[in-house]
PDB file of C-alpha atoms in Angstrom:
ATOM      1  CA  MET I  28     -18.582  15.940  15.706  1.00  0.00           C
ATOM      2  CA  ALA I  29     -21.657  13.786  15.176  1.00  0.00           C
ATOM      3  CA  MET I  30     -20.784  13.435  11.465  1.00  0.00           C
ATOM      4  CA  ARG I  31     -17.266  12.315  12.398  1.00  0.00           C
ATOM      5  CA  LEU I  32     -18.566   9.675  14.773  1.00  0.00           C
ATOM      6  CA  GLN I  33     -21.084   8.504  12.194  1.00  0.00           C
ATOM      7  CA  ALA I  34     -18.335   8.253   9.549  1.00  0.00           C
ATOM      8  CA  ARG I  35     -16.184   6.244  11.949  1.00  0.00           C
ATOM      9  CA  ALA I  36     -19.066   3.938  12.761  1.00  0.00           C
ATOM     10  CA  SER I  37     -19.785   3.466   9.029  1.00  0.00           C
ATOM     11  CA  VAL I  38     -16.127   2.644   8.296  1.00  0.00           C
ATOM     12  CA  ALA I  39     -16.007   0.207  11.208  1.00  0.00           C
ATOM     13  CA  ALA I  40     -19.215  -1.472  10.073  1.00  0.00           C
ATOM     14  CA  ALA I  41     -17.918  -1.774   6.526  1.00  0.00           C
ATOM     15  CA  CYS I  42     -14.711  -3.387   7.781  1.00  0.00           C
ATOM     16  CA  VAL I  43     -16.701  -5.926   9.822  1.00  0.00           C
ATOM     17  CA  VAL I  44     -18.865  -6.774   6.827  1.00  0.00           C
ATOM     18  CA  LEU I  45     -15.844  -7.186   4.552  1.00  0.00           C
ATOM     19  CA  ALA I  46     -14.087  -9.370   7.106  1.00  0.00           C
ATOM     20  CA  ALA I  47     -17.161 -11.564   7.485  1.00  0.00           C
ATOM     21  CA  ALA I  48     -17.747 -11.768   3.750  1.00  0.00           C
ATOM     22  CA  GLY I  49     -14.167 -12.682   3.039  1.00  0.00           C
ATOM     23  CA  GLY I  50     -14.108 -15.509   5.550  1.00  0.00           C
ATOM     24  CA  MET I  51     -11.997 -15.575   8.593  1.00  0.00           C
ATOM     25  CA  ALA I  52      -8.566 -15.894   7.115  1.00  0.00           C
ATOM     26  CA  ARG I  53      -5.618 -15.625   9.451  1.00  0.00           C
ATOM     27  CA  ALA I  54      -2.862 -13.161   8.644  1.00  0.00           C
ATOM     28  CA  ASP I  55      -0.447 -16.033   7.871  1.00  0.00           C
ATOM     29  CA  GLU I  56      -2.955 -17.376   5.299  1.00  0.00           C
ATOM     30  CA  LEU I  57      -3.227 -14.151   3.305  1.00  0.00           C
ATOM     31  CA  PRO I  58      -1.268 -14.396   0.039  1.00  0.00           C
ATOM     32  CA  LEU I  59       1.243 -11.726  -0.817  1.00  0.00           C
ATOM     33  CA  VAL I  60       1.484 -10.487  -4.357  1.00  0.00           C
ATOM     34  CA  THR I  61       5.029 -11.118  -5.551  1.00  0.00           C
ATOM     35  CA  GLY I  62       7.060  -9.749  -8.414  1.00  0.00           C
ATOM     36  CA  LYS I  63       6.139 -12.872 -10.357  1.00  0.00           C
ATOM     37  CA  GLN I  64       2.430 -12.030 -10.241  1.00  0.00           C
ATOM     38  CA  TRP I  65       3.257  -8.350 -10.797  1.00  0.00           C
ATOM     39  CA  THR I  66       5.274  -8.949 -13.949  1.00  0.00           C
ATOM     40  CA  GLU I  67       2.609 -11.311 -15.314  1.00  0.00           C
ATOM     41  CA  SER I  68      -0.258  -8.858 -14.680  1.00  0.00           C
ATOM     42  CA  SER I  69      -1.849  -6.370 -17.036  1.00  0.00           C
ATOM     43  CA  GLU I  70      -1.586  -2.648 -16.511  1.00  0.00           C
ATOM     44  CA  GLN I  71      -5.197  -2.608 -15.296  1.00  0.00           C
ATOM     45  CA  VAL I  72      -4.593  -5.305 -12.723  1.00  0.00           C
ATOM     46  CA  LYS I  73      -1.493  -3.507 -11.445  1.00  0.00           C
ATOM     47  CA  LYS I  74      -3.479  -0.251 -11.117  1.00  0.00           C
ATOM     48  CA  ALA I  75      -6.272  -2.099  -9.274  1.00  0.00           C
ATOM     49  CA  TYR I  76      -3.697  -3.460  -6.798  1.00  0.00           C
ATOM     50  CA  LEU I  77      -2.266   0.016  -6.230  1.00  0.00           C
ATOM     51  CA  ILE I  78      -5.796   1.538  -5.897  1.00  0.00           C
ATOM     52  CA  GLY I  79      -6.493  -1.054  -3.241  1.00  0.00           C
ATOM     53  CA  ILE I  80      -3.478   0.064  -1.240  1.00  0.00           C
ATOM     54  CA  ALA I  81      -4.447   3.714  -1.753  1.00  0.00           C
ATOM     55  CA  ASN I  82      -7.962   2.912  -0.524  1.00  0.00           C
ATOM     56  CA  ILE I  83      -6.613   1.362   2.650  1.00  0.00           C
ATOM     57  CA  VAL I  84      -4.680   4.549   3.345  1.00  0.00           C
ATOM     58  CA  GLN I  85      -7.795   6.664   2.704  1.00  0.00           C
ATOM     59  CA  VAL I  86      -9.963   4.492   4.958  1.00  0.00           C
ATOM     60  CA  GLU I  87      -7.468   4.854   7.794  1.00  0.00           C
ATOM     61  CA  ARG I  88      -7.296   8.622   7.245  1.00  0.00           C
ATOM     62  CA  ALA I  89     -11.100   8.879   7.358  1.00  0.00           C
ATOM     63  CA  TYR I  90     -11.318   6.642  10.403  1.00  0.00           C
ATOM     64  CA  HIS I  91      -8.815   8.728  12.361  1.00  0.00           C
ATOM     65  CA  ALA I  92     -10.309  12.005  10.991  1.00  0.00           C
ATOM     66  CA  GLY I  93      -7.469  14.417  11.745  1.00  0.00           C
ATOM     67  CA  ASN I  94      -6.227  12.492  14.790  1.00  0.00           C
ATOM     68  CA  ALA I  95      -3.605  10.495  12.960  1.00  0.00           C
ATOM     69  CA  PRO I  96      -1.857   7.590  14.718  1.00  0.00           C
ATOM     70  CA  THR I  97       1.760   7.947  15.595  1.00  0.00           C
ATOM     71  CA  ASP I  98       4.468   6.259  13.496  1.00  0.00           C
ATOM     72  CA  ALA I  99       4.665   3.597  16.222  1.00  0.00           C
ATOM     73  CA  GLN I 100       0.970   2.821  15.788  1.00  0.00           C
ATOM     74  CA  SER I 101       0.682   2.629  11.994  1.00  0.00           C
ATOM     75  CA  VAL I 102       2.898   2.524   8.947  1.00  0.00           C
ATOM     76  CA  LEU I 103       0.243   3.992   6.662  1.00  0.00           C
ATOM     77  CA  PRO I 104       0.918   7.685   7.359  1.00  0.00           C
ATOM     78  CA  ARG I 105       4.589   7.120   6.520  1.00  0.00           C
ATOM     79  CA  LEU I 106       3.646   5.196   3.380  1.00  0.00           C
ATOM     80  CA  GLN I 107       1.478   8.094   2.275  1.00  0.00           C
ATOM     81  CA  LYS I 108       4.139  10.668   3.043  1.00  0.00           C
ATOM     82  CA  GLY I 109       6.869   8.640   1.337  1.00  0.00           C
ATOM     83  CA  LEU I 110       4.763   8.335  -1.837  1.00  0.00           C
ATOM     84  CA  GLN I 111       3.326  11.826  -1.851  1.00  0.00           C
ATOM     85  CA  ASP I 112       5.300  12.863  -4.944  1.00  0.00           C
ATOM     86  CA  HIS I 113       4.045   9.859  -6.916  1.00  0.00           C
ATOM     87  CA  THR I 114       0.955   9.047  -8.942  1.00  0.00           C
ATOM     88  CA  LEU I 115      -0.463   5.616  -9.564  1.00  0.00           C
ATOM     89  CA  ASP I 116       1.330   5.560 -12.899  1.00  0.00           C
ATOM     90  CA  THR I 117       4.720   6.569 -11.519  1.00  0.00           C
ATOM     91  CA  VAL I 118       4.437   3.931  -8.776  1.00  0.00           C
ATOM     92  CA  ARG I 119       3.444   1.274 -11.353  1.00  0.00           C
ATOM     93  CA  GLU I 120       6.275   2.301 -13.645  1.00  0.00           C
ATOM     94  CA  GLY I 121       8.756   2.325 -10.770  1.00  0.00           C
ATOM     95  CA  LEU I 122       7.757  -1.168  -9.708  1.00  0.00           C
ATOM     96  CA  ASP I 123       7.903  -2.323 -13.344  1.00  0.00           C
ATOM     97  CA  ARG I 124      11.451  -0.919 -13.676  1.00  0.00           C
ATOM     98  CA  TRP I 125      12.586  -2.440 -10.379  1.00  0.00           C
ATOM     99  CA  TYR I 126      11.364  -5.931 -11.202  1.00  0.00           C
ATOM    100  CA  ALA I 127      12.717  -5.725 -14.752  1.00  0.00           C
ATOM    101  CA  SER I 128      16.155  -4.926 -13.422  1.00  0.00           C
ATOM    102  CA  HIS I 129      15.963  -7.471 -10.550  1.00  0.00           C
ATOM    103  CA  ARG I 130      14.650 -10.570 -12.338  1.00  0.00           C
ATOM    104  CA  ASP I 131      16.319 -12.711  -9.705  1.00  0.00           C
ATOM    105  CA  GLN I 132      14.037 -11.243  -7.027  1.00  0.00           C
ATOM    106  CA  LEU I 133      10.601 -11.955  -8.484  1.00  0.00           C
ATOM    107  CA  GLN I 134       9.681 -13.807  -5.270  1.00  0.00           C
ATOM    108  CA  ARG I 135       9.918 -10.515  -3.342  1.00  0.00           C
ATOM    109  CA  PRO I 136       6.464  -9.211  -2.285  1.00  0.00           C
ATOM    110  CA  VAL I 137       5.328  -6.112  -4.173  1.00  0.00           C
ATOM    111  CA  ILE I 138       4.344  -4.335  -0.928  1.00  0.00           C
ATOM    112  CA  GLU I 139       7.910  -4.836   0.355  1.00  0.00           C
ATOM    113  CA  THR I 140       9.408  -3.494  -2.883  1.00  0.00           C
ATOM    114  CA  LEU I 141       7.002  -0.529  -2.769  1.00  0.00           C
ATOM    115  CA  TRP I 142       8.074   0.253   0.784  1.00  0.00           C
ATOM    116  CA  PHE I 143      11.858  -0.170   0.527  1.00  0.00           C
ATOM    117  CA  GLU I 144      12.421   1.082  -3.017  1.00  0.00           C
ATOM    118  CA  MET I 145       9.886   3.942  -3.194  1.00  0.00           C
ATOM    119  CA  ALA I 146       8.310   4.980   0.113  1.00  0.00           C
ATOM    120  CA  LEU I 147      11.463   4.987   2.285  1.00  0.00           C
ATOM    121  CA  PRO I 148      13.503   6.984  -0.254  1.00  0.00           C
ATOM    122  CA  GLY I 149      10.555   9.399  -0.459  1.00  0.00           C
ATOM    123  CA  LEU I 150      10.527   9.786   3.326  1.00  0.00           C
ATOM    124  CA  GLN I 151      14.260  10.501   3.378  1.00  0.00           C
ATOM    125  CA  LYS I 152      13.801  13.065   0.622  1.00  0.00           C
ATOM    126  CA  ALA I 153      10.925  14.719   2.530  1.00  0.00           C
ATOM    127  CA  ARG I 154      13.082  15.332   5.627  1.00  0.00           C
TER     128      ARG I 154
END
């Protein structure tokens, strides 16, 4: 129990430090990566983006330590479940294919495409 509380405190402290180091940007000021940036990025940059998303999911899992929030409280457990059959490479390849076949939608945020084109179908399949 003490280890769990210490881990939560460490995660919370890390989040505070990162928020302070990154400046106090408002949510409406945070840029979204779009299909334009995605299609112009190298494979390594794409993987780094996806690893960042995976890390956010892992931080939330560690923070809640077995006491996962409900679907009404967080989208991350559903994102994880919807993508459970994927690897970083299959997600990257899926996003590459989607943007290649939807060149008219390069302004669409990658996170939106990931959710609607990969995670939601994965959730429906998991039912």
